[in-house]
Coordinates of C-alpha atoms and ligand atoms in Angstrom, one line a residue:
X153 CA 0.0 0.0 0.0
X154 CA 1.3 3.6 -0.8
X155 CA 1.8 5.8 2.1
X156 CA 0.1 9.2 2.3
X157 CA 3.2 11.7 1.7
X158 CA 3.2 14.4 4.7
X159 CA 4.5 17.6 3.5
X160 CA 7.5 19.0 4.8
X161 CA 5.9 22.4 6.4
X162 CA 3.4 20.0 8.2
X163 CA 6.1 18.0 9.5
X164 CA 8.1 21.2 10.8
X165 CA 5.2 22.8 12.7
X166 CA 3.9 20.2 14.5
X167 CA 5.2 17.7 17.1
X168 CA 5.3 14.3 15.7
X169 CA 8.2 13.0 17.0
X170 CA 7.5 9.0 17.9
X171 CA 5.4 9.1 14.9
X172 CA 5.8 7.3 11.0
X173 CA 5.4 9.2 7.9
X174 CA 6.3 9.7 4.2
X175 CA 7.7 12.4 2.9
X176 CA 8.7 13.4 -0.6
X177 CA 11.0 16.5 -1.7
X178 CA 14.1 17.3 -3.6
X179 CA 17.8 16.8 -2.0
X180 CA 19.1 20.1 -1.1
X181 CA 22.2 18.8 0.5
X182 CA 24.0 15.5 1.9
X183 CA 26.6 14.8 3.9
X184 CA 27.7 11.9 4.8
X185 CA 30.3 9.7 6.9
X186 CA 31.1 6.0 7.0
X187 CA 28.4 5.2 8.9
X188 CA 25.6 7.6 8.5
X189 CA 24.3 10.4 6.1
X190 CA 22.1 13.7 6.3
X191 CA 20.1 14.6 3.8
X192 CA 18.2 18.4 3.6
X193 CA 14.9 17.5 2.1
X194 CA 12.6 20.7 0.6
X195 CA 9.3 19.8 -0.9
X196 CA 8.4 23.7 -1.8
X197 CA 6.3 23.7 1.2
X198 CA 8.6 25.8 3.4
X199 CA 11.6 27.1 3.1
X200 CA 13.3 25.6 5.6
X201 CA 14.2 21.8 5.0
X202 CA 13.7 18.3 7.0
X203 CA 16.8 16.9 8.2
X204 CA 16.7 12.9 6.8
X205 CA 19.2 11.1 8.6
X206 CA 20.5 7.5 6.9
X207 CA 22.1 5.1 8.4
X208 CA 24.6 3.4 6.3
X209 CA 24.2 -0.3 7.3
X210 CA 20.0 -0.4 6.4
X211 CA 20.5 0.9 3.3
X212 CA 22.3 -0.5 -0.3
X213 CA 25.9 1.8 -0.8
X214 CA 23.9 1.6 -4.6
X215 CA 21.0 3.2 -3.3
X216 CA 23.0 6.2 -1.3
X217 CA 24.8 6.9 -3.8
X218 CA 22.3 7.9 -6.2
X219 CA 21.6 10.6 -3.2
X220 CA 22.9 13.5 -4.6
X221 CA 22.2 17.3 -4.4
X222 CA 19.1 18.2 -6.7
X223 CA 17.8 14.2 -6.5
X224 CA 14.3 13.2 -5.9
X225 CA 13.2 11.0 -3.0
X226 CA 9.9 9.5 -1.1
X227 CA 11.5 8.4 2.4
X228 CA 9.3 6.6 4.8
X229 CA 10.9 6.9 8.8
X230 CA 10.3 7.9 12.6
X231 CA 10.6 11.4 13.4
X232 CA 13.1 11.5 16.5
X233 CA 14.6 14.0 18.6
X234 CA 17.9 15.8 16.7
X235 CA 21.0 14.6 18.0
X236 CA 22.5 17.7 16.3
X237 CA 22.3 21.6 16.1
X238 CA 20.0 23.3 13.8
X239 CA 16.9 21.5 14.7
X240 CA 14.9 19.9 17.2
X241 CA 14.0 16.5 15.2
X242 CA 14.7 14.6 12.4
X243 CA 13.8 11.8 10.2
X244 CA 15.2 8.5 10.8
X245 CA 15.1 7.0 7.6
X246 CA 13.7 3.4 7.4
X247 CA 13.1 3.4 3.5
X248 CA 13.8 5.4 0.4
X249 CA 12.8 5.6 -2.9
X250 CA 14.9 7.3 -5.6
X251 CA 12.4 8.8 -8.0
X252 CA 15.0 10.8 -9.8
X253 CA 18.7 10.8 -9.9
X254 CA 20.2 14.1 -10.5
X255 CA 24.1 13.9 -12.3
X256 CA 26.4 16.1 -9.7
X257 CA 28.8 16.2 -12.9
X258 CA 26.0 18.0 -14.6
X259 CA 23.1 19.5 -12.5
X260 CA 23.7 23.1 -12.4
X261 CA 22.5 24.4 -9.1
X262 CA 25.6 23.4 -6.5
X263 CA 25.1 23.7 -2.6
X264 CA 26.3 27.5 -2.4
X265 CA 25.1 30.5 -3.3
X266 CA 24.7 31.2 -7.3
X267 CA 24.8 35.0 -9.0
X268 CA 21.0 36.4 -10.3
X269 CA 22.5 36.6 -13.7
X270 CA 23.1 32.6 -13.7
X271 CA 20.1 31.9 -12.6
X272 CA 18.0 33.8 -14.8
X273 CA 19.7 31.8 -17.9
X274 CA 18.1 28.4 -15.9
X275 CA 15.3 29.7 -14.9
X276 CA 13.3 26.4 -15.3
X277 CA 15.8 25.3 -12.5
X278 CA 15.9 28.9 -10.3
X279 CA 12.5 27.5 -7.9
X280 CA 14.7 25.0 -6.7
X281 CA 17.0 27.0 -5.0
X282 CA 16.1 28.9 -1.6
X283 CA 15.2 32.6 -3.2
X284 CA 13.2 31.6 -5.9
X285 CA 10.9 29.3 -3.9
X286 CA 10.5 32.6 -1.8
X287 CA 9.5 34.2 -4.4
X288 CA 7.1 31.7 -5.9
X289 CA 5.7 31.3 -2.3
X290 CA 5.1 35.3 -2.0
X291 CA 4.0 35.6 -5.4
X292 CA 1.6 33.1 -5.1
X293 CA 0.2 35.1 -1.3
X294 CA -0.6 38.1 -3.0
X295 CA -1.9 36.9 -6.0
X296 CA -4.7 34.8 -3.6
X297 CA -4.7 38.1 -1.2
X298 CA -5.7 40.0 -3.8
X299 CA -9.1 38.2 -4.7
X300 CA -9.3 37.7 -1.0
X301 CA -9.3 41.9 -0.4
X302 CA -11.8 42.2 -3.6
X303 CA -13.7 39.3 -2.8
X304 CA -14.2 40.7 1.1
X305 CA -15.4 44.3 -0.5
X306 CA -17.9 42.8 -3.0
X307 CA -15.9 43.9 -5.9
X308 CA -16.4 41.3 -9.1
X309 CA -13.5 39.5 -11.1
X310 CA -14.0 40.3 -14.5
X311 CA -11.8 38.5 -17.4
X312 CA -10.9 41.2 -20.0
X313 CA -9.8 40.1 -23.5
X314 CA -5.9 39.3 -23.9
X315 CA -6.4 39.8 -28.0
X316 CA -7.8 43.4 -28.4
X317 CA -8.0 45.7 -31.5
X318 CA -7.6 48.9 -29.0
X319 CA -4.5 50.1 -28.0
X320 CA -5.8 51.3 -24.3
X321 CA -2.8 53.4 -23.7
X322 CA -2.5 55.0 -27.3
X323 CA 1.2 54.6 -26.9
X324 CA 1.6 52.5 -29.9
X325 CA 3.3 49.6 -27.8
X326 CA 1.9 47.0 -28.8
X327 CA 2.3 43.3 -30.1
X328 CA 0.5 42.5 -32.9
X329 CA -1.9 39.5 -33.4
X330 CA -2.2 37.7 -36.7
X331 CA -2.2 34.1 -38.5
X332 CA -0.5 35.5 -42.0
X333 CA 2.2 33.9 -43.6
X334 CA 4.8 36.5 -43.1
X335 CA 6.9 36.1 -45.8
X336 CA 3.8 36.2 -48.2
X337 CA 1.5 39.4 -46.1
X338 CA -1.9 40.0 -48.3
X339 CA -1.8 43.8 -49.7
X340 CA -4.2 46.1 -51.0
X341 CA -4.3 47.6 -54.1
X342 CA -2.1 50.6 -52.6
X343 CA -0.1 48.8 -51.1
X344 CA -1.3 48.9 -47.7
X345 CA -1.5 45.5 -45.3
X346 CA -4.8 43.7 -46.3
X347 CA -6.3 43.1 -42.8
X348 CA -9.5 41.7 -44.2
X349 CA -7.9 38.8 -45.0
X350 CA -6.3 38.5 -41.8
X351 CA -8.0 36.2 -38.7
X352 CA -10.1 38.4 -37.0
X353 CA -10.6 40.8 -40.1
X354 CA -8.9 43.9 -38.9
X355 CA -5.3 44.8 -37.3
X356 CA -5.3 42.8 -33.7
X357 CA -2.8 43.3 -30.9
X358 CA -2.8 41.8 -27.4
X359 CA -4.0 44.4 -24.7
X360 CA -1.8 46.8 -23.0
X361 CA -4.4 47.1 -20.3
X362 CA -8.1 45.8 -19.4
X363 CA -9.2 48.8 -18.3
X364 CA -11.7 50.3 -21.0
X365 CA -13.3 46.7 -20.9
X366 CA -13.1 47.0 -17.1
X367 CA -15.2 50.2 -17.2
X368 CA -17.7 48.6 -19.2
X369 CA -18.0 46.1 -17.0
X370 CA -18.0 49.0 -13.6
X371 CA -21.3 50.3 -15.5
X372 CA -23.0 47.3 -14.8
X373 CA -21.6 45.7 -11.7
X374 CA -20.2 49.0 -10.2
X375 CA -17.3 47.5 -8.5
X376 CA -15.2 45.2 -10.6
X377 CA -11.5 44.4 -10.6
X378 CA -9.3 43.1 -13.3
X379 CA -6.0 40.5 -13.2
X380 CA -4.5 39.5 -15.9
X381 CA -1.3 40.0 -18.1
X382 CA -0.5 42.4 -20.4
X383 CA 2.0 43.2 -22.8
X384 CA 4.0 45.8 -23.8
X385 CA 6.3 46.0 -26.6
X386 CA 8.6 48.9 -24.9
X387 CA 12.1 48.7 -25.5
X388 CA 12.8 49.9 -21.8
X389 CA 15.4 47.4 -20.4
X390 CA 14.9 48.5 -17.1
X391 CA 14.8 46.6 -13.5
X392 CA 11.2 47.6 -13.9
X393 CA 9.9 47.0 -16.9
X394 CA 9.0 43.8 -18.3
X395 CA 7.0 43.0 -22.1
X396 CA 5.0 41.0 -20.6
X397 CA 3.8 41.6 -17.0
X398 CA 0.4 40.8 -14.6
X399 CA -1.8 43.7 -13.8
X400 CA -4.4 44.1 -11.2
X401 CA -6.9 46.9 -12.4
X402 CA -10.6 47.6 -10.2
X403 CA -12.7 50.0 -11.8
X404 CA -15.3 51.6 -9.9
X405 CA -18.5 53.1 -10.3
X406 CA -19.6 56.1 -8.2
X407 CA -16.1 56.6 -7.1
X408 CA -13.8 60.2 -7.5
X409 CA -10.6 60.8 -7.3
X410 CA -9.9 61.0 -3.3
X411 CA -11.9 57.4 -3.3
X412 CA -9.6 56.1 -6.0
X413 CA -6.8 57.3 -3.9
X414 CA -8.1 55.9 -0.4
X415 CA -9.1 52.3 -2.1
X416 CA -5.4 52.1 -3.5
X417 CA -4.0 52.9 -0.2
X418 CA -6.0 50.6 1.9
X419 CA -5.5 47.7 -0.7
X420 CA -1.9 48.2 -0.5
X421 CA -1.8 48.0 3.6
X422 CA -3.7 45.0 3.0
X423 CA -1.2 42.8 1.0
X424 CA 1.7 44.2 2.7
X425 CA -0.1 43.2 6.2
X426 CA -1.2 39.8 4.5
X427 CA 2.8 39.0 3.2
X428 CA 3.9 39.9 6.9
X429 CA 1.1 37.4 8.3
X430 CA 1.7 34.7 6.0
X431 CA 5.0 34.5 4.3
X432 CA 6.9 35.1 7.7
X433 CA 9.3 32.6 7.4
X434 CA 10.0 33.5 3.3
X435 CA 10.2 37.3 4.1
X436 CA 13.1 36.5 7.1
X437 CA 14.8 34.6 4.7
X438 CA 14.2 37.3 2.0
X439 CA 15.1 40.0 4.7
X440 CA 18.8 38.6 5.6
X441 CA 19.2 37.9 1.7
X442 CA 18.2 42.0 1.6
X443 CA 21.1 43.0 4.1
X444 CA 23.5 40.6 2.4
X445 CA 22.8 42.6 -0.5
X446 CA 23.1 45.8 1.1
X447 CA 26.9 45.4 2.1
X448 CA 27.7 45.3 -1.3
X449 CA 26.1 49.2 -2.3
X450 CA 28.1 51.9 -1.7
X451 CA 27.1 53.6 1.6
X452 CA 25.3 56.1 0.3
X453 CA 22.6 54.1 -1.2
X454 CA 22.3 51.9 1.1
X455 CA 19.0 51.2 2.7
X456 CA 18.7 52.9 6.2
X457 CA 15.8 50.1 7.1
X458 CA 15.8 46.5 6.7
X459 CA 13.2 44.7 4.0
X460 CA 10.6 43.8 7.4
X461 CA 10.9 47.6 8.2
X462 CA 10.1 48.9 5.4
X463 CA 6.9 46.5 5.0
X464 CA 6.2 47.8 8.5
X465 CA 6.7 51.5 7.3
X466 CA 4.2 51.4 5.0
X467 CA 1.7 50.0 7.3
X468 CA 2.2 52.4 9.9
X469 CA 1.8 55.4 7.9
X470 CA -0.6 57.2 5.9
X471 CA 1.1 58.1 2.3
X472 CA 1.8 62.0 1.5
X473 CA -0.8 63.0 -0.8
X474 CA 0.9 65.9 -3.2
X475 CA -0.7 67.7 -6.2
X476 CA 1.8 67.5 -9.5
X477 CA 2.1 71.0 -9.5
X478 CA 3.4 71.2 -5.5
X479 CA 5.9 68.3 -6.7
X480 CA 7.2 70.2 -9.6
X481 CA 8.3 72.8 -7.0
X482 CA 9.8 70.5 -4.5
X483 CA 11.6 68.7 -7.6
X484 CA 13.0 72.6 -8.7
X485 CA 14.4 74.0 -5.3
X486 CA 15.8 70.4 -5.0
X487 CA 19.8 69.8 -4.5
X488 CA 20.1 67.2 -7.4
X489 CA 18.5 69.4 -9.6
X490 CA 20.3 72.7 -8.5
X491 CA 23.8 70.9 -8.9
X492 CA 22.4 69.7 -12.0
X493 CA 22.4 65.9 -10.8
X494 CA 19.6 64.8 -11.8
X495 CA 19.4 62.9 -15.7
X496 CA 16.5 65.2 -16.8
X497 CA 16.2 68.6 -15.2
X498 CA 13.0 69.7 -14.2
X499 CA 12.8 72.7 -15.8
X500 CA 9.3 74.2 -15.4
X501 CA 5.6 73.0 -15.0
X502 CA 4.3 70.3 -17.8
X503 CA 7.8 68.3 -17.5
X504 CA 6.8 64.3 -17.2
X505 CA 8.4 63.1 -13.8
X506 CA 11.3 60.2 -14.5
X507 CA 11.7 57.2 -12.0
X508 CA 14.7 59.4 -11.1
X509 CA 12.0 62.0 -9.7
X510 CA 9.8 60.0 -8.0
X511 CA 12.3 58.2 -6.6
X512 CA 13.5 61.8 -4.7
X513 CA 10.4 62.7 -3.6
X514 CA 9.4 59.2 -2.2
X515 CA 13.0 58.5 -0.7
X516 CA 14.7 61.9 0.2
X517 CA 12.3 64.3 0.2
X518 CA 8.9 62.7 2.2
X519 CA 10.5 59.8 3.1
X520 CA 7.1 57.6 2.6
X521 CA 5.1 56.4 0.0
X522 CA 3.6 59.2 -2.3
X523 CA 0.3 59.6 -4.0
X524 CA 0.7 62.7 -6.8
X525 CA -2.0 63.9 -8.9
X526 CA -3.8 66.2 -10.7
X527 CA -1.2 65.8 -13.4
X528 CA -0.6 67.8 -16.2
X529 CA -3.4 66.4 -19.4
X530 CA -0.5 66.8 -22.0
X531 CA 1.5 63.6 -20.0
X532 CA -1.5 61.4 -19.5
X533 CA -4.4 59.5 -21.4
X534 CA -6.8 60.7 -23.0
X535 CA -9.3 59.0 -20.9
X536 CA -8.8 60.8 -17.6
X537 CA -11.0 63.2 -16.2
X538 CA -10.5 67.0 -17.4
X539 CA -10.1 69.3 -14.3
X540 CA -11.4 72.7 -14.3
X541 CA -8.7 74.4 -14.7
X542 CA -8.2 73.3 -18.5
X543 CA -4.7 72.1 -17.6
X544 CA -4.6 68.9 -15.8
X545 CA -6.2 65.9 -15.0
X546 CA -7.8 63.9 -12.2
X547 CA -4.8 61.5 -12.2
X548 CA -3.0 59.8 -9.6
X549 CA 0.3 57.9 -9.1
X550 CA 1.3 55.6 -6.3
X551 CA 5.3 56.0 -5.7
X552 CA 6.8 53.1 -3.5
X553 CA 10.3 53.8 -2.3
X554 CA 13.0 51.9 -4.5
X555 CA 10.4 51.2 -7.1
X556 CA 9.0 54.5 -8.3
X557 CA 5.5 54.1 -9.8
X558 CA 3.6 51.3 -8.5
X559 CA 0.1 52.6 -9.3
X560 CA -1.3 55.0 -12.2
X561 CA -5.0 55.6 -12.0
X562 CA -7.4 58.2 -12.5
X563 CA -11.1 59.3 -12.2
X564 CA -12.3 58.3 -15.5
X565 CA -13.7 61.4 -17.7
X566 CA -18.1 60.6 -18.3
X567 CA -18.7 63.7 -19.8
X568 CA -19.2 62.5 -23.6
X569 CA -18.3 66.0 -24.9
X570 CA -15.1 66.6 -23.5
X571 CA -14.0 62.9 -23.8
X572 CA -14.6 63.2 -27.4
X573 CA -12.9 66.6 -27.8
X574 CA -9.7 65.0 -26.1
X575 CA -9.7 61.8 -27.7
X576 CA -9.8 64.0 -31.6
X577 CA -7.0 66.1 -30.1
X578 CA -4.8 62.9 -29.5
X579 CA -5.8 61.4 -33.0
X580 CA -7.3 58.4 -31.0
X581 CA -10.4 57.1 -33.4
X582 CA -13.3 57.9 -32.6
X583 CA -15.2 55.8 -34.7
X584 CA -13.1 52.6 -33.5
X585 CA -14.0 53.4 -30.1
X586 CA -17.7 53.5 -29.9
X587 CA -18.3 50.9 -28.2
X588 CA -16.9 52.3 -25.2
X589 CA -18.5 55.9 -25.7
X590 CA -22.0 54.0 -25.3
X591 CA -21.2 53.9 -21.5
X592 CA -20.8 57.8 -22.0
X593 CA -23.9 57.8 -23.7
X594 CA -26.3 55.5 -21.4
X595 CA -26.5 56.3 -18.4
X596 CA -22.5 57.6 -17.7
X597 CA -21.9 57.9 -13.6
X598 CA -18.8 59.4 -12.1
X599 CA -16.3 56.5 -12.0
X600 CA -12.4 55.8 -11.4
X601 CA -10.2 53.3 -11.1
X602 CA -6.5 52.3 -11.3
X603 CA -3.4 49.6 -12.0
X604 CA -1.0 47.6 -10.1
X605 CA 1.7 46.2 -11.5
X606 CA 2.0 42.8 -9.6
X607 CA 5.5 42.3 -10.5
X608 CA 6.1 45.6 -8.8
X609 CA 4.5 44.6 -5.9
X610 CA 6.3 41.5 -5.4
X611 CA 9.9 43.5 -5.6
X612 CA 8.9 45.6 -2.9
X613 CA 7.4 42.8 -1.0
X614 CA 10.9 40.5 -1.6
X615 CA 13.2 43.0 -1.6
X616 CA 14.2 41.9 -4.9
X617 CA 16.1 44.2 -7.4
X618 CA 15.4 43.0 -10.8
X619 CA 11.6 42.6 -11.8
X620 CA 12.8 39.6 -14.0
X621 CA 13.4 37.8 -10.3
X622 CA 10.2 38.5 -9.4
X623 CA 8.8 36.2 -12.3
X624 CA 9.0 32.8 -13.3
X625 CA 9.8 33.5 -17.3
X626 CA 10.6 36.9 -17.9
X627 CA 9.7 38.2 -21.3
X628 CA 12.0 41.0 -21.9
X629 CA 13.6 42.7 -25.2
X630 CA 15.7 40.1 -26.6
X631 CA 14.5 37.4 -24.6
X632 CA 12.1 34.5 -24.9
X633 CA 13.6 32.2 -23.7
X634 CA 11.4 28.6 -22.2
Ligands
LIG541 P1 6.1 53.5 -16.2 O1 6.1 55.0 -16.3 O2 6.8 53.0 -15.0 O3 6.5 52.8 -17.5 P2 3.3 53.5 -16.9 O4 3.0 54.9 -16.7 O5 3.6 53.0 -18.3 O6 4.6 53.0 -16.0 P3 0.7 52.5 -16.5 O7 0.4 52.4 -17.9 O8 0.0 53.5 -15.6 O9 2.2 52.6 -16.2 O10 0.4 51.0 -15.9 C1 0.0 50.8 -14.5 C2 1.0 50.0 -13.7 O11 1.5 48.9 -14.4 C3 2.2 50.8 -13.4 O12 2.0 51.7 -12.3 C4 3.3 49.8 -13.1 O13 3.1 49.3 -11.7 C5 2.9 48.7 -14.0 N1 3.7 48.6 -15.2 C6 3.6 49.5 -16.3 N2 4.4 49.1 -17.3 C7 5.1 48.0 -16.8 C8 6.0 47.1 -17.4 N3 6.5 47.3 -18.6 N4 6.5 46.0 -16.6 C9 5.9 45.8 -15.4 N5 5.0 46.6 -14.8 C10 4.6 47.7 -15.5
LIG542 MN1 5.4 52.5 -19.3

C-alpha cells in the first residue's frame, strides 16, 4: 500500500516525533560519513528543510549513492529528537525511494550561493534554490490576497480580452496578433497591409491594459477588478519594466478621485499586512538575503531600514498626498536638480516626472510612499478626467520607495463631450471606439479606477532588485527564452 506523503511544512510545525510518515521532496544537501548520512529534504512547502538522517548499514551503498544534491526522494521513517544543532527532530530513515537521480557532474544548481545573472539563464531550475521558492511562495500570497481583499469588498473579477483591436494606452506599444504567412503578407491595391484577409478581419494586438473593458463592466456591476497579463512591446530594459507583466486593475463606479486614492491605499496596507502574516518565514529569509545585499552598495545608497521595516513603514503610515504642480516645485528647489544631478532637469511646470523624480520625492524628500495627482493632461491619457482648470487631469500615481510608480489611476472622464474633444485632439479614433463611448452615452456615472503592476509589488514585498526575479519567465527585449 502507498503511504500518504506528509508535506514538509506540516512536518516542521507540528510535534510528531515517535510518529511514521512519508515524505517526498528534492535533496538540497548531503553529507555523509562512513556510517551515517544527512540529507536536507525541501518539498516547496517551506523554506526551511527536514533533516533525513540514513544510516549506512540499512541501506544498499547503490542506493546512497544515487543521493545527490538536486535528486528526488519519497523516504518513509520515525521522526526523533535531533542529536544535532540546527533543529529539534529529524527523520530516521527506514526506506527510500529514488524517483530521480540528478548527475552532480552536470546538475547546475551546487550547494552554495549562485549570482541572479546565472540563474535567470536556468530559470526552469531557479524555484529549486532557496530565493526563488520565496519568491514563488510570496507571489503566489498576494496573487490569492488579492481576490481575497476584492472578494471581502464585493468587488467582481472580470476577465478582460488578452487579444484586443484597442490600444488602451494610445502609446503604440503594442504586439501585434495575426495568422499570415509573413513572408507572403496579403496587400491592397495601394499597397497597404490587407487586414481583411487576416484572422479576426482587422489589425489585432494583445492588450496593453483591461481597463476600457473594465469600465464597461463597472457600468454594470459597479465594482469590478481586473487581473490578468498584459504586454507591452517597450524597449525599456529597465529593473522595472517587463514585455510581458500581470496587472491588477478595479474599476469603480460612483467613485472620485480621493476614493480612488483611499481604495489604493488601503489595498496596498492589506497585501503588505497579508505578506507579513503569511509569508513570515520566506520574508526573514528574504530579509537577511536584503542586508546581504546591502553590504555590497556603496554607503550612500544603502537602505537605512531592513526589508521587514520597510513593509512595516508602510503600514504604519498614511502616504503623503501631493498635487503634480506642489511636486514640480519641490523637484526645482531640490539639491540634485540645482547641482544639476539629476538625468532630466525639471525645468518648469508640464515636465513628465522620470523614475529618477519620483524616486526623490518618495526617498529623500517625504520619506514615505507618495500619492501625486492632478497631473498635467499633456503627460496622460486621453481618458482621464478633465479638471477645471483646463490644464490637468484627475490622475493619480502611487510612488513606492525603491520602485518608483507602482500605481497609475485616475477618475475616469463621463462627460461624452469633453472625452470626445480630447480623444480627436490625440488622433485616437473615434469611430473605432464606440463601443466604449456607449457607456458615456447611457447612463454615464462618475467613476475611477487604477493599476497595479504585480510584478512591482512583489519586488517591494521580496526585496528583490530586478523585476525579471520577481517572475518565473521573464519576457523582456531580446528574450524568450522557455
Ligand atoms: P512606467 O512609467 O513605470 O513605465 P506606466 O506609466 O507606463 O509606468 P501604467 O500604464 O499606468 O504605467 O500601468 C499601470 C502600472 O503597471 C504601473 O504603475 C506599473 O506598476 C505597471 N507597469 C507598467 N508598465 C510595466 C512594465 N513594462 N512592466 C511591469 N510593470 C509595468
Ligand atoms: Mn510604461
Amino acid at each position: 500500500m502507498k503511504e500518504k506523503r506528509t508535506k514538509i511544512k506540516e512536518v516542521l510545525s507540528s510535534d510528531l516525533i515517535g510518529q511514521k510518515l512519508m515524505v517526498m521532496g528534492w535533496v538540497r544537501t548531503k553529507r555523509e560519513s562512513k556510517s551515517v548520512a544527512f540529507i536536507a529534504l525541501n518539498d516547496g512547502s517551506t523554506i526551511h528543510n527536514l533533516q533525513v538522517v540514513a544510516n549506512a548499514e540499512s541501506f544498499e551503498e547503490s542506493t546512497l549513492k544515487k543521493i545527490t544534491t538536486g535528486a528526488s526522494l519519497g523516504v518513509f521513517g520515525e521522526i526523533v529528537p535531533s542529536q544535532g544543532a540546527g533543529q529539534a527532530f529529524e527523520l530516521q530513515a527506514e526506506s527510500i525511494e529514488v524517483y530521480g537521480e540528478a548527475d552532480p557532474d552536470k546538475y547546475p544548481l551546487q550547494p552554495k550561493r549562485h549570482s541572479l545573472e546565472f540563474l535567470r539563464e536556468i530559470a526552469h531550475l531557479r524555484p529549486r534554490t532557496n530565493t526563488f521558492s520565496a519568491i514563488m511562495r510570496v507571489r503566489h500570497s498576494l496573487a490569492f490576497a488579492i481576490h481575497q481583499f476584492f472578494n471581502e469588498k464585493g468587488f467582481s473579477y472580470i476577465n478582460t480580452p488578452i487579444i484586443t483591436s484597442s490600444d488602451a494606452e494610445g502609446a503604440g506599444e503594442t504586439f501585434h496578433v495575426t495568422n499570415f504567412d509573413l513572408d507572403q503578407v496579403p496587400k491592397t491595391e495601394d499597397g497597404q497591409v490587407d487586414y481583411k484577409q487576416d484572422f479576426f478581419e482587422k489589425e489585432a494586438n494583445l492588450t496593453v491594459s483591461g481597463q476600457l473593458e473594465g469600465e464597461l463592466a463597472a457600468m454594470a456591476l459597479s465594482e469590478i477588478y481586473t487581473f490578468g497579463p498584459t504586454f507591452r512591446a517597450e524597449n525599456s530594459n529597465t529593473t522595472r519594466h517587463l514585455a510581458e507583466f500581470w496587472m491588477i486593475e478595479p474599476e469603480m463606479a460612483f467613485y472620485d478621485l480621493q476614493d480612488n486614492m483611499n481604495l489604493a491605499e488601503e489595498m496596498l496596507k492589506y497585501l503588505v499586512q497579508y505578506a507579513l502574516d503569511h509569508c513570515a518565514d520566506d520574508l526573514q529569509f528574504l530579509d537577511k538575503r536584503a542586508a546581504d545585499e546591502e553590504k555590497n552598495k556603496p554607503q550612500n545608497e544603502r537602505n537605512e531600514l531592513s526589508l521587514i521595516e520597510r513593509l512595516r513603514f508602510v503600514l504604519e503610515n498614511e502616504f503623503e498626498r501631493v498635487s503634480y504642480t506642489e511636486a514640480i516645485e519641490i523637484l526645482k528647489r531640490s539639491k540634485p536638480n540645482q547641482k544639476k544631478k539629476f538625468q532630466y532637469l525639471i525645468e518648469e511646470w508640464g515636465a513628465d516626472l522620470q523614475s529618477e523624480h519620483e524616486r526623490y520625492l518618495v526617498e529623500k524628500h517625504f520619506k514615505k510612499p507618495v500619492i501625486l495627482y492632478n497631473y498635467p493632461k499633456d503627460i496622460k491619457a486621453f481618458y482621464m478626467r478633465q479638471n477645471d482648470d483646463g490644464k490637468t487631469v484627475g490622475a493619480m500615481d502611487i510612488l513606492f520607495p525603491g520602485i518608483g510608480e507602482i500605481i497609475g489611476g485616475s477618475q475616469r472622464e463621463e462627460r461624452l463631450d469633453n472625452l470626445i474633444t480630447r480623444m480627436k485632439e490625440m488622433d485616437i479614433p473615434v469611430e473605432e471606439m464606440q463601443w466604449y463611448l456607449d457607456t458615456r452615452r447611457y447612463g454615464a456615472v462618475p467613476h475611477s479606477g487604477y493599476g497595479l503592476g504585480f510584478e512591482r509589488m512583489i519586488l517591494f514585498v521580496t526585496g528583490m532588485g530586478n523585476i525579471r526575479d520577481v517572475i518565473p519567465f521573464p519576457r523582456t527585449p531580446g528574450n524568450c527564452e522557455f
